[in-house]
Coordinates of C-alpha atoms and ligand atoms in Angstrom, one line a residue:
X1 CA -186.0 -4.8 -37.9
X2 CA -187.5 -8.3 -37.7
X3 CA -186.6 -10.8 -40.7
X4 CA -189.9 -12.6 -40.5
X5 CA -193.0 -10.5 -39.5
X6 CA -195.3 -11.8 -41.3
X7 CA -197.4 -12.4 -37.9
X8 CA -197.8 -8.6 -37.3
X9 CA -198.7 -8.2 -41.0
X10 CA -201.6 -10.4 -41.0
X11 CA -202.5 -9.1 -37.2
X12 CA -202.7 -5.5 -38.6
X13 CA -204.7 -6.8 -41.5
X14 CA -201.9 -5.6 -43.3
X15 CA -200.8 -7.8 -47.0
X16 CA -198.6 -11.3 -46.5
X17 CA -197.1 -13.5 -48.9
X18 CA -198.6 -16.1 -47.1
X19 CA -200.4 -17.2 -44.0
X20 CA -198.3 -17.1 -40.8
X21 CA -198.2 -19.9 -38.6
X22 CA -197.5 -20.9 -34.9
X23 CA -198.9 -23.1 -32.3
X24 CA -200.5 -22.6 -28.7
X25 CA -198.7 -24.7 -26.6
X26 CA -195.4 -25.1 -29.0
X27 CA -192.8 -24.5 -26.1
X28 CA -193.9 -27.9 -24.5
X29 CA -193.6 -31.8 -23.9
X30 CA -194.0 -32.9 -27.6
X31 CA -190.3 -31.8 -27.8
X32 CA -187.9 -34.1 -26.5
X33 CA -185.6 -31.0 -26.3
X34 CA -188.4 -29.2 -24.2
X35 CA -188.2 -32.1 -21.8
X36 CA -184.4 -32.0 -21.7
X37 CA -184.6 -29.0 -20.4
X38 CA -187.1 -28.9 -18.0
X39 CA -185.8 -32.1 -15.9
X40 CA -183.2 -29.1 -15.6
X41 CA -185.5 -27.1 -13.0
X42 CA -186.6 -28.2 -9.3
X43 CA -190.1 -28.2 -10.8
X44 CA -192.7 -26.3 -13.3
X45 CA -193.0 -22.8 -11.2
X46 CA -189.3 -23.1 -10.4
X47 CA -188.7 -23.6 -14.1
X48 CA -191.1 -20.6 -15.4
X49 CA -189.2 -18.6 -13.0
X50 CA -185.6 -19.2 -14.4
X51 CA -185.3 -16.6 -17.4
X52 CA -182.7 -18.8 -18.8
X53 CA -184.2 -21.9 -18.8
X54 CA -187.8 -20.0 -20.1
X55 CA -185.6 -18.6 -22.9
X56 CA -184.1 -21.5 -24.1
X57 CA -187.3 -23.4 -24.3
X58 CA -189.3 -20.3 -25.9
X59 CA -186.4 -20.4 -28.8
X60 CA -187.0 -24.4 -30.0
X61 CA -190.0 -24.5 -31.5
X62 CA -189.1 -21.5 -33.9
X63 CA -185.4 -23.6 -34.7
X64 CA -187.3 -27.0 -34.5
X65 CA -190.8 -26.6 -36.2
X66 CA -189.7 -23.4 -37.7
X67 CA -192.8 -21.3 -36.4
X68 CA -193.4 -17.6 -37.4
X69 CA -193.4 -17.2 -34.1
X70 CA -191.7 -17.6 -30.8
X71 CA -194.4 -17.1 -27.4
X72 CA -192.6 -16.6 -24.0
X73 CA -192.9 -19.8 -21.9
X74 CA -194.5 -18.7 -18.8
X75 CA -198.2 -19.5 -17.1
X76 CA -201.3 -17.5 -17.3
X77 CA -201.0 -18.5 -13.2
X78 CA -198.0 -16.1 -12.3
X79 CA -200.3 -13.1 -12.3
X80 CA -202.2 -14.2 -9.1
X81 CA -198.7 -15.8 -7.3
X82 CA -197.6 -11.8 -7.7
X83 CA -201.0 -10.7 -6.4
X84 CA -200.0 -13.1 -3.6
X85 CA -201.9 -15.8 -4.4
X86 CA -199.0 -18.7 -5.0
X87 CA -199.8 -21.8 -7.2
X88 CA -198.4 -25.5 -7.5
X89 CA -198.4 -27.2 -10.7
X90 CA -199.2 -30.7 -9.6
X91 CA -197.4 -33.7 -12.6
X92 CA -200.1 -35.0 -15.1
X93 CA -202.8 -33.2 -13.1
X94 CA -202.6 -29.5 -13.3
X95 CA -202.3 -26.6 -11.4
X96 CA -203.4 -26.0 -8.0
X97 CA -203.9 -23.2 -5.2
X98 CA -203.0 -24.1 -1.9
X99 CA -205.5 -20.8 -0.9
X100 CA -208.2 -19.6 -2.3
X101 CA -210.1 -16.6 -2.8
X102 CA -213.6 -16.5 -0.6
X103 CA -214.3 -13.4 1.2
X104 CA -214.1 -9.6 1.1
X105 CA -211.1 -9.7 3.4
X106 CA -209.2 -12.3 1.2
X107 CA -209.8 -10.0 -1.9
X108 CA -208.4 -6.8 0.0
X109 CA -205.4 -8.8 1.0
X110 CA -204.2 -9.3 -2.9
X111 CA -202.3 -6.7 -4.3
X112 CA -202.8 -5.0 -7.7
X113 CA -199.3 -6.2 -9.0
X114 CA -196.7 -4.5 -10.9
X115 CA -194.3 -5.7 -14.0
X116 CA -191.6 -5.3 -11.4
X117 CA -192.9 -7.8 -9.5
X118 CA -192.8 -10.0 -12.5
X119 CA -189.0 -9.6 -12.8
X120 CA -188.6 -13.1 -13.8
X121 CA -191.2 -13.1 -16.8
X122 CA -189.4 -9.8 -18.2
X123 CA -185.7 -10.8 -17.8
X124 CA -186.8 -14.4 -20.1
X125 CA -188.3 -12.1 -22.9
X126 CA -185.2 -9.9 -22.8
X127 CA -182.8 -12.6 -23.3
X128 CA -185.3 -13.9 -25.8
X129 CA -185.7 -10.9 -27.9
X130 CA -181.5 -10.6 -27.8
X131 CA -181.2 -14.5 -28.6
X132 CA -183.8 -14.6 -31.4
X133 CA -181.9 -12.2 -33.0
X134 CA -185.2 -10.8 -35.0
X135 CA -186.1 -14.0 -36.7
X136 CA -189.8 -13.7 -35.5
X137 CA -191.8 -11.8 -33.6
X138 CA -191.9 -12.6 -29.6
X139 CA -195.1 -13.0 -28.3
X140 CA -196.5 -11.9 -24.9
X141 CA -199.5 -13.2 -23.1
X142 CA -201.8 -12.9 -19.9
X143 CA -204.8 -15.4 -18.8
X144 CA -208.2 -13.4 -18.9
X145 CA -209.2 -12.3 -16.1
X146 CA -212.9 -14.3 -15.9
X147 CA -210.1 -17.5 -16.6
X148 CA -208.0 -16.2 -13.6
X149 CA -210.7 -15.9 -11.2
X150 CA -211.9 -19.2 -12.1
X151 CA -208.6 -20.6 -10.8
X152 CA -208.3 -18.2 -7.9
X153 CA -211.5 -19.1 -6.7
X154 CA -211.8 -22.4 -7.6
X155 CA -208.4 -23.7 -6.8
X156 CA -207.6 -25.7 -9.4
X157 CA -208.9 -26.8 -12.6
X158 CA -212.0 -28.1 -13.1
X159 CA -214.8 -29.5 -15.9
X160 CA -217.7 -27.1 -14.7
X161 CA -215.8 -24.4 -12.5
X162 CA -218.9 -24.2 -10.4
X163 CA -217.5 -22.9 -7.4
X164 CA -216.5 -20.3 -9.5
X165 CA -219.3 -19.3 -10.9
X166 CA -221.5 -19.9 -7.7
X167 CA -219.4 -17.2 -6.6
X168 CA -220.3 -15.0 -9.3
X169 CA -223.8 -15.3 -8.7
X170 CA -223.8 -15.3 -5.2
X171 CA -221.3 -12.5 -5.0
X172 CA -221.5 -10.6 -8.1
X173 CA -219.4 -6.8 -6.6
X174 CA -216.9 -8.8 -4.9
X175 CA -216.8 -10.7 -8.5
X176 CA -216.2 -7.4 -10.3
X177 CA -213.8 -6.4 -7.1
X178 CA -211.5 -9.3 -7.8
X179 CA -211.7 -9.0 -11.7
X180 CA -210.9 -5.3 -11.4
X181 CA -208.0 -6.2 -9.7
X182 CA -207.1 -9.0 -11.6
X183 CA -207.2 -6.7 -14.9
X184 CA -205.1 -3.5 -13.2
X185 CA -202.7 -6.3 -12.7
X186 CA -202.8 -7.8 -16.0
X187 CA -202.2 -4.3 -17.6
X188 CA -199.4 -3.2 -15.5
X189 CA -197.7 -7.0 -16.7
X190 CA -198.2 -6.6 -20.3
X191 CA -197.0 -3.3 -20.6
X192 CA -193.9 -4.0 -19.0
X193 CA -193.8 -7.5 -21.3
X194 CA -194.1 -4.9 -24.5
X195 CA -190.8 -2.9 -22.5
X196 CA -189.4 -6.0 -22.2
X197 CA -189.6 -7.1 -26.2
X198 CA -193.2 -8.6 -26.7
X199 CA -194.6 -7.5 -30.2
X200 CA -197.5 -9.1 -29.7
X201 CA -199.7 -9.8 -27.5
X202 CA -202.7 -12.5 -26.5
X203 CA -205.2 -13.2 -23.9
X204 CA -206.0 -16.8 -23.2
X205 CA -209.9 -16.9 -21.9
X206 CA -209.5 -20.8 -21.5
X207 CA -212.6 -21.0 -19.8
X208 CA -215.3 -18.6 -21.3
X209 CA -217.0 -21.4 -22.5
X210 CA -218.5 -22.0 -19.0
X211 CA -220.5 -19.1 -18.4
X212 CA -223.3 -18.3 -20.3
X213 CA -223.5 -15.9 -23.0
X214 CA -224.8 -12.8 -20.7
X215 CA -222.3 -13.5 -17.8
X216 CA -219.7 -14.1 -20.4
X217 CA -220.5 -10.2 -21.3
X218 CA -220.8 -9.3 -17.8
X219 CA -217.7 -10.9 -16.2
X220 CA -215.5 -11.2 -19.0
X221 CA -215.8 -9.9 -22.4
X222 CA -215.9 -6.4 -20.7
X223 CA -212.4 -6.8 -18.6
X224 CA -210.7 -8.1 -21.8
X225 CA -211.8 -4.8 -23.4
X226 CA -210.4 -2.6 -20.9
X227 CA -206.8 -4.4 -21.3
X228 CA -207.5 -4.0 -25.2
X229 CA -207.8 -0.3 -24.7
X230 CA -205.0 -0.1 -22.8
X231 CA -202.3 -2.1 -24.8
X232 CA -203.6 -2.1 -28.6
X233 CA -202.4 1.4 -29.0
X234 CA -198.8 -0.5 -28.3
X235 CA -198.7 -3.6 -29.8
X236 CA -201.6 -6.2 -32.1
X237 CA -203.8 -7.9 -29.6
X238 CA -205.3 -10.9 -30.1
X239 CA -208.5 -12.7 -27.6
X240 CA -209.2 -16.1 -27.4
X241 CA -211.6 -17.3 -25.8
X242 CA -212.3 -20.8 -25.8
X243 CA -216.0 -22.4 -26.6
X244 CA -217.3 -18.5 -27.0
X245 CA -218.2 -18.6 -30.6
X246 CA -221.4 -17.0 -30.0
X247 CA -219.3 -14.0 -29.3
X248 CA -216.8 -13.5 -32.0
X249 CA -219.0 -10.5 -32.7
X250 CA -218.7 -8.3 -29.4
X251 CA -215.3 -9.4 -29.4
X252 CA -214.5 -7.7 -33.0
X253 CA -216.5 -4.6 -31.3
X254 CA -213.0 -4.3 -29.1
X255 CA -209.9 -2.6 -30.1
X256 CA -208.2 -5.9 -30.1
X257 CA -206.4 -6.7 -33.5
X258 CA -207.3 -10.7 -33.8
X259 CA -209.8 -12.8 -32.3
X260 CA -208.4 -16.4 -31.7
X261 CA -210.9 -19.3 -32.5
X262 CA -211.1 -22.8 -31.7
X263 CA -212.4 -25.6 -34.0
X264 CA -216.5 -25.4 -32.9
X265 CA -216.9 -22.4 -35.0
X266 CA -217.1 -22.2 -39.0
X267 CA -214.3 -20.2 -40.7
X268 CA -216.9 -18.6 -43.1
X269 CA -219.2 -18.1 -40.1
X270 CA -216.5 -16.0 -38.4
X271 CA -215.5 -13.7 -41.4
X272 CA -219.2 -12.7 -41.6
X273 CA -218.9 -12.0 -37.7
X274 CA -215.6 -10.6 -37.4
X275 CA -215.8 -7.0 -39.3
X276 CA -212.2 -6.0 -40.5
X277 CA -210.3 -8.4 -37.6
X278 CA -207.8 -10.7 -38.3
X279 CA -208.8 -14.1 -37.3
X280 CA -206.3 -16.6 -36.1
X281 CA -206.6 -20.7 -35.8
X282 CA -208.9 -23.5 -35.6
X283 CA -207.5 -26.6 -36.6
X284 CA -208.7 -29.6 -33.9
X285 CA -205.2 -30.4 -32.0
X286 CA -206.9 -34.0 -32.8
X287 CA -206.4 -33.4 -36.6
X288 CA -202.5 -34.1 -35.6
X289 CA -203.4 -37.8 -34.7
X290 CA -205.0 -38.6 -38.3
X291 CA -202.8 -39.6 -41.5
X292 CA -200.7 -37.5 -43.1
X293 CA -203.0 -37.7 -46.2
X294 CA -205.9 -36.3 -43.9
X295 CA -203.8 -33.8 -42.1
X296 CA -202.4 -31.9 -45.7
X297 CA -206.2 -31.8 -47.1
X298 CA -207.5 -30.5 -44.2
X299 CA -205.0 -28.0 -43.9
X300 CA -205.7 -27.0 -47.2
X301 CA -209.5 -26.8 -46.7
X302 CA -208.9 -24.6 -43.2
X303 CA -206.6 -22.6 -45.2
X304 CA -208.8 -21.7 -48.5
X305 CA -211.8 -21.3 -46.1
X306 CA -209.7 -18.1 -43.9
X307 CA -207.7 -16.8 -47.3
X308 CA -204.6 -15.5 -47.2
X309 CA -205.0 -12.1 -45.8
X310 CA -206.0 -11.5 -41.9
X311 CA -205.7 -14.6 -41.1
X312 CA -202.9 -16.5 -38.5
X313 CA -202.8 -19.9 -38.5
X314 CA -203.1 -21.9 -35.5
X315 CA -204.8 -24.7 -34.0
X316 CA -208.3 -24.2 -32.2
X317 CA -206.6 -24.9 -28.5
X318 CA -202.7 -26.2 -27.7
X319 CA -201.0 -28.8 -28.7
X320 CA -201.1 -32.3 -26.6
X321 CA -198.4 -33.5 -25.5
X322 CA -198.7 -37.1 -26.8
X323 CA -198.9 -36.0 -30.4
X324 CA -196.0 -37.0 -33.0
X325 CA -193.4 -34.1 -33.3
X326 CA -193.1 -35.1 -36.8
X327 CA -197.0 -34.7 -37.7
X328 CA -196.8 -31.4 -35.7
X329 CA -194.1 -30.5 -38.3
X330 CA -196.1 -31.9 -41.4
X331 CA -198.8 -28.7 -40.4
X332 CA -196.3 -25.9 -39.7
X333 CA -194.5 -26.9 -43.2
X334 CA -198.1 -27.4 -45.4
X335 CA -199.3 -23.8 -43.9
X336 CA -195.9 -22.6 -45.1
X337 CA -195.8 -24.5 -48.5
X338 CA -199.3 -23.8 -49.5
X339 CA -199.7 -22.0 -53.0
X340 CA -202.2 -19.4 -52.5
Ligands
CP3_1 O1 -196.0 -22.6 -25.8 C1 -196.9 -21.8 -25.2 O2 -198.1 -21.8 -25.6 C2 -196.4 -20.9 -24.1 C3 -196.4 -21.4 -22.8 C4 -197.7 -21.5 -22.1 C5 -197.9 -22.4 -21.0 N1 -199.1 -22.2 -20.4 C6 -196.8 -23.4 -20.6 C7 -197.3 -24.6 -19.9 C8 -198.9 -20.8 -22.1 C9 -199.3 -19.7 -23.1 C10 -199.8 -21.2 -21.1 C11 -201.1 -20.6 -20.8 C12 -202.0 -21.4 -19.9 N2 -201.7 -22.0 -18.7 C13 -203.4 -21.5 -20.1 C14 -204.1 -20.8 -21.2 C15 -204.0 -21.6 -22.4 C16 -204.8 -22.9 -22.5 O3 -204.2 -24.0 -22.6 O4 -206.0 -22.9 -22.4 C17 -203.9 -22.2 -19.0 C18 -205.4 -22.5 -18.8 C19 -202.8 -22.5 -18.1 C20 -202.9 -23.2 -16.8 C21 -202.2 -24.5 -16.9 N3 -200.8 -24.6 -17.0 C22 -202.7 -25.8 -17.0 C23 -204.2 -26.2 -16.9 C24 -201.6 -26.7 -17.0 C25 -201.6 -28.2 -17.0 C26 -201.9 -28.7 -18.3 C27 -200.9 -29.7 -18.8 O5 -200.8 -29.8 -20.0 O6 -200.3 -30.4 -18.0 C28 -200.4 -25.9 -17.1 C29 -199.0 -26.4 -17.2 C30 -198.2 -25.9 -18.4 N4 -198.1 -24.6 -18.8 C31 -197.4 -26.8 -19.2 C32 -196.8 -25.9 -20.1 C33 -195.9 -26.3 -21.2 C34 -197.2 -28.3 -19.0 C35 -196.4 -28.4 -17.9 C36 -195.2 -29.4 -18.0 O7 -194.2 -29.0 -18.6 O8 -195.4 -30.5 -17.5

């Protein structure tokens, strides 16, 4: 059915051609088109929440970079806005949760939420899926649940997330209370994202590289592996989880498909780690800022050090949006033009 899937090749370890690429962070301000668009909506959760407008900004990458991939633009945050936790993203600083999550009662007042209530997020990958026409495969994502707790708790980002995890050691069964919650939730989305058209799917654990390496276990790594179980019989899975390279081995002891890596971690250091799993990244989204001499040879290294076969190339973390479109494009075309 799809033209190009060269992604679910490589993520079923399955034999490519070549090396797909796409980019964390594609469908975003380093496109003037993205921006065009989103002046178009009240504001960021108003925009995430108008399937059309989500749609159209989820196709341009793929037409404009020309990605093997397209990913749904949407925010890790809508899963605890339908848990009835609502979120603000605040301009040039980040998200932030007018309440927060402290007590037992708070916890029991949050719903375990359904796809349903996720209308918005399944209508924008159905009109994606129709509009993409089967060019590439449509990616579907959630936020980890340690990484949504983080936010829920904390109430907005933060460098150490110590409130966070001061409530994880202070209150570790309401901890596993709310991240049970958080992952029956996160189940119940993705599979109605795979109903919906998503043929892959990954879970962004942006900040597993606060905890240390027995909490990360504890609190996070074990969640992840429950949604694993319960969507990798559907579609690939891929976890990343930023800063955790020390466990790139438990992670390949899930049923997830790919593990996602960011740029701390040796390529040859994760093949030895990985087992059979595809592996999927790790160029520095600083790499884009160099010249374009620097950017093609270390492409090339990145590449020969992964090989060809289960292997998705990415960078280590999403793009910024101050980096130049064009050097952005320089990447996606060496990936695609490499001779292996
Ligand atoms: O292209 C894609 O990757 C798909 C869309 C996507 C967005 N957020 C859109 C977005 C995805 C996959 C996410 C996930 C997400 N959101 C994560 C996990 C990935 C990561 O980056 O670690 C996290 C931690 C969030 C929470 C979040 N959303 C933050 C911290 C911010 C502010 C950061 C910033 O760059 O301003 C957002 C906002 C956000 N989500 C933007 C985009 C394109 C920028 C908002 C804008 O348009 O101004």
């Amino acid at each position: 059915m799809l033209k190009n899937d060269l992604l679910l090749r490589a993520a079923k370890g399955q034999e490519v051609e070549r090396a797909p690429v796409w980019l964390m962070r594609q469908a975003g301000r380093i496109l003037p088109e993205y921006r065009a668009t989103r002046a178009k909506a009240k504001n960021f959760v108003e925009f995430v929440k108008t399937p059309e407008l989500a749609a159209e900004v989820t196709i341009q990458p793929v037409d404009i970079l020309g990605v093997d991939a397209a990913i749904i633009f949407s925010d890790i945050l809508v899963i605890p806005e339908a848990m009835g936790l609502p979120y603000e993203m605040i301009e040039a600083k980040g998200p932030r949760f007018p309440e927060t999550i402290q007590t037992q009662a708070d916890i029991n007042k949050l719903k375990i939420a359904e796809a349903s209530d996720l209308d918005y997020v399944m209508k924008a990958l159905q009109l994606t899926k129709k509009n993409l026409d089967n060019r590439v495969p449509l990616i579907g994502f959630c936020g980890a649940p340690w990484t949504l707790f983080a936010y829920m708790i904390e109430g907005s980002g933060s460098k150490t997330f110590s409130k966070a995890k001061q409530f994880l050691y202070t209150h570790p069964d309401l901890s596993h209370q709310l991240l049970e919650k958080i992952t029956q939730s996160s189940i119940n989305y993705l599979k109605g994202q795979v109903a919906s058209g998503a043929d892959l799917l990954q879970i962004f654990d942006s900040w597993a590289g606060v905890l240390s390496e027995k909490m990360y276990y504890e609190f996070s790594l074990s969640y992840i592996s429950k949604i694993c179980d319960a969507l990798s019989p559907l579609v690939p899975v891929t976890v990343f989880a930023k800063d955790a390279h020390y466990a790139v081995k438990k992670i390949s002891e899930t049923s997830c498909h790919s593990i996602g890596l960011d740029w701390t971690i040796d390529p040859l250091k994760a093949r030895k780690e990985a087992g059979n799993k595809t592996l999927q990244g790790n160029a520095d989204p600083c790499l884009l800022y160099a010249s374009e001499k620097a950017i093609i040879e270390e492409t090339h290294n990145m590449l020969r050090s992964f090989g060809k076969d289960k292997y998705i190339c990415n960078l280590g973390h999403g793009l910024y949006p101050d980096l130049d479109k064009e050097k952005v494009k320089l990447f996606v075309d060496v990936v695609k033009e490499f001779k292996w």
